[in-house]
């Protein structure tokens, strides 16, 4: 029963089982190769596609981090590879019409496999291309920065607005910790923030189960919780790029994706902390400002939502309260890893912050602690308390 709980992360690829939640779960990812020195395993993983050209995509940062080596390994083993690398200088690649259009212009007829070397944006671009062309893709992860490696949604910027497209899962994930531990620290902090967000996301899931009668899969909760705990226990190692701390981080990020993939909803990964993050992001995009990395915002939003659970304690069922972390606990973890803690550290101003608490529940139609506060007529009170604590009383 639920044998997936006995498996290592790499064994979970292609899983298919009857779950105690009553559903049959399957994971449409063929291979996961996560661990130390796993990059060369791409040769065997990609072998079924060897008779057709391979299209490898990267940017100048990720080409240097892992693209050059990936290209050499594939070519040395007889693959016909066309490599396209975005030249963004010190800038950041944006997943918009321009980037996507360029990739489609570089895509030759007859390509049998896309290999994307990168993290957030390059993964999303490859995922979108793969979904539209039917060509499978392998992601070679360069940073443990977000949980989208094993997820099928591709957030893109269309006409200046962020839209999450349903795309496809990768054929394989190659996550070599020798590569990922060298990632820029800001990206590691982002991944850590996205993982900490699962603490409140799971509490929200239990809340929604108890109050709104939402479906909940205990197997997925356990999977995410166990991976999360390993990351929390090793938080101090991240600042030192400790091998195990990085491995646990990429495992937790991938496992969250696996949990989402198994049940086809993002509940295990995303609760009210993601609503705040999206609310801030939309405001930044609308003003033409760089919205900060996803996980950095989620990390900052997590203690805020933990505080919401504390303030709403009397209206929250015990099982959700038990799962919810305390604000101090999350802030301490962020500090331990050296990540940003307060919204003021990333340029979120008082009004935007206050409004995000009041209106955050409108970001998506999903029951969360913000909805509880709205329904109980206490959202304004909570927003005032938290805003005054962070920005000072007016
Ligand atoms: Zn996230
Ligand atoms: Zn289940």
Short mmCIF file of C-alpha atoms and ligand atoms in Angstrom, two decimals:
data_model
loop_
_atom_site.label_atom_id
_atom_site.label_comp_id
_atom_site.label_asym_id
_atom_site.label_seq_id
_atom_site.Cartn_x
_atom_site.Cartn_y
_atom_site.Cartn_z
CA UNK A 1 0.00 0.00 0.00
CA UNK A 2 1.37 3.37 -1.02
CA UNK A 3 4.73 1.81 -1.83
CA UNK A 4 5.82 5.20 -3.14
CA UNK A 5 6.58 6.18 0.46
CA UNK A 6 9.28 3.49 0.52
CA UNK A 7 10.97 4.68 -2.68
CA UNK A 8 13.96 6.92 -3.25
CA UNK A 9 13.22 9.94 -5.38
CA UNK A 10 14.84 8.43 -8.50
CA UNK A 11 12.71 5.29 -8.14
CA UNK A 12 9.52 7.37 -8.24
CA UNK A 13 9.86 8.10 -11.96
CA UNK A 14 7.08 6.46 -13.98
CA UNK A 15 5.30 5.45 -10.73
CA UNK A 16 1.75 4.14 -10.95
CA UNK A 17 -0.16 2.93 -7.89
CA UNK A 18 -3.48 2.75 -6.07
CA UNK A 19 -3.38 5.23 -3.20
CA UNK A 20 -5.08 5.14 0.19
CA UNK A 21 -6.83 8.40 -0.79
CA UNK A 22 -8.94 6.31 -3.17
CA UNK A 23 -7.34 7.54 -6.39
CA UNK A 24 -5.00 5.80 -8.79
CA UNK A 25 -1.90 7.99 -9.16
CA UNK A 26 0.57 7.97 -12.03
CA UNK A 27 3.63 10.09 -12.64
CA UNK A 28 4.38 10.83 -16.28
CA UNK A 29 8.11 11.44 -15.86
CA UNK A 30 10.14 8.59 -17.32
CA UNK A 31 13.44 9.11 -15.49
CA UNK A 32 14.77 11.09 -12.56
CA UNK A 33 18.52 11.14 -12.09
CA UNK A 34 19.21 13.26 -9.05
CA UNK A 35 22.39 13.08 -7.01
CA UNK A 36 26.11 13.63 -7.08
CA UNK A 37 27.76 13.36 -10.49
CA UNK A 38 24.62 12.29 -12.38
CA UNK A 39 25.15 14.42 -15.52
CA UNK A 40 26.70 11.59 -17.63
CA UNK A 41 23.55 9.48 -17.09
CA UNK A 42 21.95 11.68 -19.77
CA UNK A 43 23.68 9.48 -22.38
CA UNK A 44 21.63 6.39 -21.47
CA UNK A 45 18.48 8.39 -20.76
CA UNK A 46 18.59 10.08 -24.17
CA UNK A 47 19.59 6.88 -26.02
CA UNK A 48 16.10 6.16 -27.47
CA UNK A 49 16.31 9.49 -29.37
CA UNK A 50 19.79 9.04 -30.79
CA UNK A 51 18.67 8.57 -34.40
CA UNK A 52 17.33 12.14 -34.63
CA UNK A 53 18.89 15.58 -34.05
CA UNK A 54 18.87 16.97 -30.51
CA UNK A 55 18.10 20.64 -29.85
CA UNK A 56 19.91 21.90 -26.75
CA UNK A 57 18.96 25.27 -25.24
CA UNK A 58 20.67 27.36 -22.56
CA UNK A 59 21.69 30.93 -21.80
CA UNK A 60 25.20 32.26 -21.35
CA UNK A 61 25.10 31.57 -17.58
CA UNK A 62 23.75 28.04 -17.78
CA UNK A 63 25.92 27.17 -20.79
CA UNK A 64 28.93 27.93 -18.66
CA UNK A 65 27.50 26.13 -15.60
CA UNK A 66 26.55 22.89 -17.35
CA UNK A 67 25.70 23.40 -21.03
CA UNK A 68 29.21 23.10 -22.36
CA UNK A 69 29.73 19.82 -20.50
CA UNK A 70 26.33 18.46 -21.51
CA UNK A 71 27.05 19.26 -25.16
CA UNK A 72 30.43 17.56 -25.01
CA UNK A 73 29.07 14.45 -23.29
CA UNK A 74 26.32 14.10 -25.88
CA UNK A 75 28.59 14.75 -28.89
CA UNK A 76 31.30 12.42 -27.57
CA UNK A 77 28.64 9.72 -27.45
CA UNK A 78 27.51 10.18 -31.02
CA UNK A 79 24.51 12.49 -30.66
CA UNK A 80 23.85 15.08 -33.37
CA UNK A 81 23.28 18.23 -31.28
CA UNK A 82 22.36 21.75 -32.29
CA UNK A 83 23.01 24.13 -29.39
CA UNK A 84 21.33 27.51 -29.05
CA UNK A 85 22.35 29.75 -26.17
CA UNK A 86 20.61 33.04 -25.32
CA UNK A 87 23.17 35.82 -24.81
CA UNK A 88 21.74 37.88 -21.98
CA UNK A 89 25.00 39.24 -20.56
CA UNK A 90 24.43 39.94 -16.89
CA UNK A 91 20.70 40.32 -17.55
CA UNK A 92 17.92 37.85 -16.98
CA UNK A 93 16.07 35.83 -19.60
CA UNK A 94 12.34 36.58 -19.60
CA UNK A 95 9.94 33.83 -20.81
CA UNK A 96 8.05 36.05 -23.26
CA UNK A 97 7.08 36.17 -26.95
CA UNK A 98 10.58 37.23 -27.97
CA UNK A 99 12.41 34.37 -26.25
CA UNK A 100 9.88 31.77 -27.35
CA UNK A 101 9.80 33.09 -30.92
CA UNK A 102 13.56 32.90 -31.11
CA UNK A 103 13.55 29.28 -29.98
CA UNK A 104 10.97 28.29 -32.57
CA UNK A 105 13.08 30.02 -35.26
CA UNK A 106 16.12 28.02 -34.17
CA UNK A 107 14.22 24.71 -34.03
CA UNK A 108 15.12 22.64 -37.09
CA UNK A 109 12.69 20.15 -38.65
CA UNK A 110 13.15 16.56 -37.56
CA UNK A 111 14.37 17.24 -34.03
CA UNK A 112 13.60 14.26 -31.79
CA UNK A 113 14.57 15.59 -28.38
CA UNK A 114 14.92 18.95 -26.63
CA UNK A 115 17.53 19.24 -23.88
CA UNK A 116 17.14 22.33 -21.75
CA UNK A 117 20.04 23.35 -19.50
CA UNK A 118 18.91 25.79 -16.84
CA UNK A 119 16.37 26.42 -14.13
CA UNK A 120 13.14 28.49 -14.01
CA UNK A 121 12.86 30.30 -17.33
CA UNK A 122 14.68 27.80 -19.53
CA UNK A 123 12.64 25.00 -18.01
CA UNK A 124 9.40 26.87 -18.71
CA UNK A 125 10.40 27.67 -22.31
CA UNK A 126 11.34 24.04 -23.01
CA UNK A 127 8.16 22.79 -21.38
CA UNK A 128 6.02 25.09 -23.50
CA UNK A 129 7.84 24.14 -26.71
CA UNK A 130 7.58 20.48 -25.88
CA UNK A 131 3.84 20.75 -25.23
CA UNK A 132 3.23 22.53 -28.55
CA UNK A 133 5.49 20.37 -30.75
CA UNK A 134 5.12 16.98 -29.08
CA UNK A 135 8.92 16.69 -28.91
CA UNK A 136 9.95 15.31 -25.49
CA UNK A 137 12.40 17.28 -23.36
CA UNK A 138 15.01 16.54 -20.74
CA UNK A 139 15.83 19.21 -18.19
CA UNK A 140 19.41 19.45 -16.92
CA UNK A 141 18.96 21.45 -13.71
CA UNK A 142 21.51 24.14 -12.98
CA UNK A 143 20.03 25.58 -9.76
CA UNK A 144 17.81 24.34 -6.91
CA UNK A 145 15.72 27.49 -7.31
CA UNK A 146 12.07 26.48 -7.71
CA UNK A 147 9.72 23.50 -7.75
CA UNK A 148 8.79 23.62 -11.44
CA UNK A 149 11.15 20.89 -12.68
CA UNK A 150 8.57 18.17 -12.13
CA UNK A 151 5.47 20.33 -12.68
CA UNK A 152 3.46 20.66 -15.88
CA UNK A 153 2.57 24.37 -15.68
CA UNK A 154 4.63 26.89 -17.63
CA UNK A 155 4.29 30.48 -16.40
CA UNK A 156 5.04 32.85 -19.28
CA UNK A 157 4.77 36.57 -19.91
CA UNK A 158 2.26 37.30 -22.69
CA UNK A 159 1.59 40.92 -23.72
CA UNK A 160 3.17 42.02 -20.44
CA UNK A 161 1.00 39.82 -18.27
CA UNK A 162 1.95 36.64 -16.47
CA UNK A 163 -0.08 33.65 -17.62
CA UNK A 164 0.35 30.08 -16.46
CA UNK A 165 -0.02 27.71 -19.41
CA UNK A 166 -0.67 24.03 -18.95
CA UNK A 167 2.30 22.45 -20.66
CA UNK A 168 3.85 19.03 -20.19
CA UNK A 169 6.08 17.06 -17.84
CA UNK A 170 9.71 16.42 -18.78
CA UNK A 171 10.75 13.04 -20.16
CA UNK A 172 13.58 13.14 -17.64
CA UNK A 173 15.10 15.32 -14.93
CA UNK A 174 18.87 15.27 -14.56
CA UNK A 175 19.87 17.02 -11.32
CA UNK A 176 23.57 16.80 -10.62
CA UNK A 177 24.39 18.28 -7.21
CA UNK A 178 28.00 18.95 -8.29
CA UNK A 179 26.52 21.50 -10.72
CA UNK A 180 23.71 22.83 -8.53
CA UNK A 181 25.81 23.52 -5.46
CA UNK A 182 27.72 26.10 -7.51
CA UNK A 183 24.52 28.01 -8.38
CA UNK A 184 24.32 31.70 -7.40
CA UNK A 185 23.35 31.94 -3.69
CA UNK A 186 20.31 34.06 -4.53
CA UNK A 187 18.89 31.12 -6.54
CA UNK A 188 19.58 28.72 -3.67
CA UNK A 189 17.75 31.10 -1.32
CA UNK A 190 14.84 31.19 -3.77
CA UNK A 191 14.58 27.39 -3.78
CA UNK A 192 14.73 27.38 0.00
CA UNK A 193 11.93 29.97 0.17
CA UNK A 194 9.76 27.95 -2.21
CA UNK A 195 10.29 24.85 -0.02
CA UNK A 196 9.49 26.71 3.23
CA UNK A 197 6.25 27.82 1.58
CA UNK A 198 5.13 24.18 1.72
CA UNK A 199 4.83 24.53 5.51
CA UNK A 200 1.89 26.91 5.21
CA UNK A 201 0.65 25.33 1.95
CA UNK A 202 0.13 22.00 3.74
CA UNK A 203 -1.58 23.73 6.69
CA UNK A 204 -3.86 25.47 4.20
CA UNK A 205 -4.62 22.12 2.56
CA UNK A 206 -5.75 20.63 5.88
CA UNK A 207 -7.75 23.78 6.57
CA UNK A 208 -9.48 23.46 3.20
CA UNK A 209 -10.13 19.78 3.85
CA UNK A 210 -11.76 20.46 7.22
CA UNK A 211 -13.67 23.66 6.43
CA UNK A 212 -14.37 23.50 2.68
CA UNK A 213 -14.41 19.70 2.26
CA UNK A 214 -11.55 19.75 -0.29
CA UNK A 215 -9.94 16.53 -1.51
CA UNK A 216 -6.70 15.76 0.33
CA UNK A 217 -4.15 13.00 -0.29
CA UNK A 218 -2.28 11.99 2.88
CA UNK A 219 0.39 10.20 0.86
CA UNK A 220 1.27 13.47 -0.87
CA UNK A 221 1.24 15.36 2.43
CA UNK A 222 3.64 12.79 3.91
CA UNK A 223 5.93 12.89 0.86
CA UNK A 224 6.24 16.66 0.95
CA UNK A 225 6.48 16.84 4.73
CA UNK A 226 9.32 14.36 4.96
CA UNK A 227 11.31 16.10 2.22
CA UNK A 228 10.62 19.47 3.83
CA UNK A 229 11.87 18.27 7.20
CA UNK A 230 15.23 17.21 5.74
CA UNK A 231 15.66 20.68 4.23
CA UNK A 232 14.73 22.38 7.51
CA UNK A 233 17.15 20.20 9.49
CA UNK A 234 19.98 21.14 7.13
CA UNK A 235 19.15 24.83 6.59
CA UNK A 236 22.47 26.01 8.02
CA UNK A 237 24.35 23.94 5.42
CA UNK A 238 22.88 25.92 2.53
CA UNK A 239 24.87 29.05 3.31
CA UNK A 240 28.02 26.88 3.07
CA UNK A 241 26.82 25.08 -0.11
CA UNK A 242 27.00 21.81 1.79
CA UNK A 243 26.51 18.87 -0.56
CA UNK A 244 23.74 17.18 1.46
CA UNK A 245 21.87 20.41 2.14
CA UNK A 246 21.77 21.09 -1.63
CA UNK A 247 20.72 17.49 -2.35
CA UNK A 248 17.84 17.67 0.16
CA UNK A 249 16.78 20.99 -1.31
CA UNK A 250 16.59 19.70 -4.89
CA UNK A 251 14.89 16.52 -3.64
CA UNK A 252 12.22 18.55 -1.83
CA UNK A 253 11.66 20.81 -4.84
CA UNK A 254 11.38 17.84 -7.16
CA UNK A 255 9.21 15.84 -4.76
CA UNK A 256 6.73 18.68 -4.49
CA UNK A 257 6.46 18.56 -8.26
CA UNK A 258 6.03 14.80 -8.08
CA UNK A 259 3.22 15.20 -5.52
CA UNK A 260 1.50 17.74 -7.79
CA UNK A 261 2.00 15.44 -10.78
CA UNK A 262 0.49 12.47 -8.94
CA UNK A 263 -2.77 14.21 -8.08
CA UNK A 264 -2.94 16.77 -10.88
CA UNK A 265 -3.40 19.79 -8.59
CA UNK A 266 -0.89 22.17 -7.01
CA UNK A 267 -2.28 21.93 -3.46
CA UNK A 268 0.86 20.24 -2.00
CA UNK A 269 2.98 23.13 -3.28
CA UNK A 270 0.94 26.26 -3.05
CA UNK A 271 -1.30 27.93 -0.50
CA UNK A 272 -1.92 31.48 0.68
CA UNK A 273 1.83 32.28 0.74
CA UNK A 274 1.80 31.83 -3.07
CA UNK A 275 -1.23 34.12 -3.34
CA UNK A 276 0.70 36.93 -1.64
CA UNK A 277 3.72 36.26 -3.84
CA UNK A 278 1.59 36.40 -7.02
CA UNK A 279 -0.18 39.54 -5.83
CA UNK A 280 3.18 41.30 -5.33
CA UNK A 281 4.50 39.97 -8.63
CA UNK A 282 1.55 41.25 -10.67
CA UNK A 283 2.00 44.69 -9.13
CA UNK A 284 5.73 44.72 -9.96
CA UNK A 285 5.11 43.57 -13.54
CA UNK A 286 2.35 46.17 -14.04
CA UNK A 287 4.82 48.87 -12.98
CA UNK A 288 7.54 47.48 -15.26
CA UNK A 289 9.78 46.52 -12.34
CA UNK A 290 11.75 43.28 -11.92
CA UNK A 291 9.47 41.20 -9.69
CA UNK A 292 12.21 39.32 -7.77
CA UNK A 293 12.58 35.55 -7.96
CA UNK A 294 9.48 33.48 -7.24
CA UNK A 295 10.95 31.59 -4.28
CA UNK A 296 12.38 34.71 -2.64
CA UNK A 297 8.87 36.19 -2.53
CA UNK A 298 7.32 32.93 -1.34
CA UNK A 299 9.93 32.68 1.42
CA UNK A 300 9.05 36.18 2.64
CA UNK A 301 5.31 35.49 2.42
CA UNK A 302 5.53 32.28 4.48
CA UNK A 303 6.06 33.83 7.96
CA UNK A 304 3.24 36.29 7.14
CA UNK A 305 0.84 33.42 6.50
CA UNK A 306 2.16 31.63 9.59
CA UNK A 307 1.21 34.77 11.51
CA UNK A 308 -2.26 34.66 9.92
CA UNK A 309 -2.68 31.15 11.35
CA UNK A 310 -1.61 32.46 14.77
CA UNK A 311 -4.03 35.39 14.65
CA UNK A 312 -6.89 33.19 13.40
CA UNK A 313 -6.08 30.41 15.90
CA UNK A 314 -9.60 30.27 17.38
CA UNK A 315 -11.19 29.70 13.97
CA UNK A 316 -8.72 27.07 12.70
CA UNK A 317 -9.20 23.30 13.21
CA UNK A 318 -6.52 21.62 15.34
CA UNK A 319 -5.10 19.45 12.56
CA UNK A 320 -4.29 22.55 10.46
CA UNK A 321 -2.88 24.41 13.48
CA UNK A 322 -0.59 21.48 14.22
CA UNK A 323 0.83 21.61 10.69
CA UNK A 324 1.24 25.38 10.58
CA UNK A 325 4.67 26.67 11.60
CA UNK A 326 5.03 29.72 13.86
CA UNK A 327 6.11 33.04 12.39
CA UNK A 328 9.29 33.03 14.51
CA UNK A 329 10.19 29.53 13.38
CA UNK A 330 10.04 30.43 9.67
CA UNK A 331 11.83 33.75 10.13
CA UNK A 332 14.62 31.99 12.02
CA UNK A 333 15.00 29.43 9.22
CA UNK A 334 15.23 32.18 6.58
CA UNK A 335 17.86 33.96 8.68
CA UNK A 336 19.82 30.73 9.21
CA UNK A 337 20.08 30.20 5.45
CA UNK A 338 20.93 33.87 4.91
CA UNK A 339 17.77 34.53 2.83
CA UNK A 340 15.70 37.76 2.88
CA UNK A 341 13.07 37.79 5.64
CA UNK A 342 10.98 40.95 5.38
CA UNK A 343 8.91 42.38 2.50
CA UNK A 344 10.75 45.68 2.94
CA UNK A 345 13.97 43.92 1.91
CA UNK A 346 12.66 43.44 -1.64
CA UNK A 347 11.03 46.83 -2.07
CA UNK A 348 7.43 46.00 -1.17
CA UNK A 349 5.85 49.20 0.10
CA UNK A 350 3.32 49.56 2.88
CA UNK A 351 0.20 50.04 0.72
CA UNK A 352 1.01 47.14 -1.58
CA UNK A 353 1.65 44.92 1.43
CA UNK A 354 -1.54 45.92 3.24
CA UNK A 355 -3.64 45.45 0.10
CA UNK A 356 -2.09 42.05 -0.58
CA UNK A 357 -3.38 40.75 2.76
CA UNK A 358 -6.83 42.22 2.16
CA UNK A 359 -7.16 41.10 -1.49
CA UNK A 360 -4.74 38.17 -1.65
CA UNK A 361 -7.59 35.65 -1.49
CA UNK A 362 -8.85 36.90 -4.90
CA UNK A 363 -5.67 35.77 -6.68
CA UNK A 364 -7.10 32.32 -7.19
CA UNK A 365 -10.22 30.43 -6.31
CA UNK A 366 -8.76 28.24 -3.58
CA UNK A 367 -9.70 28.02 0.09
CA UNK A 368 -6.94 29.27 2.40
CA UNK A 369 -6.40 30.98 5.75
CA UNK A 370 -6.96 34.33 3.97
CA UNK A 371 -10.47 33.14 3.04
CA UNK A 372 -11.10 32.07 6.65
CA UNK A 373 -10.23 35.59 7.81
CA UNK A 374 -12.47 37.13 5.13
CA UNK A 375 -15.38 34.83 6.02
CA UNK A 376 -15.02 35.60 9.73
CA UNK A 377 -14.88 39.34 9.09
CA UNK A 378 -11.37 39.61 10.52
CA UNK A 379 -9.18 40.24 7.46
CA UNK A 380 -8.90 44.02 8.02
CA UNK A 381 -7.95 43.50 11.66
CA UNK A 382 -5.27 40.94 10.68
CA UNK A 383 -3.91 43.14 7.86
CA UNK A 384 -3.59 46.09 10.26
CA UNK A 385 -1.79 44.07 12.93
CA UNK A 386 0.74 42.55 10.51
CA UNK A 387 1.32 45.75 8.53
CA UNK A 388 1.89 47.78 11.71
CA UNK A 389 4.32 45.18 13.02
CA UNK A 390 6.44 45.31 9.87
CA UNK A 391 6.11 48.95 8.82
CA UNK A 392 5.44 50.59 12.21
CA UNK A 393 2.13 51.98 13.44
CA UNK A 394 0.78 54.89 11.40
ZN1 LIG B 1 6.32 27.98 -5.71
ZN1 LIG B 2 -3.39 9.74 -2.97
#
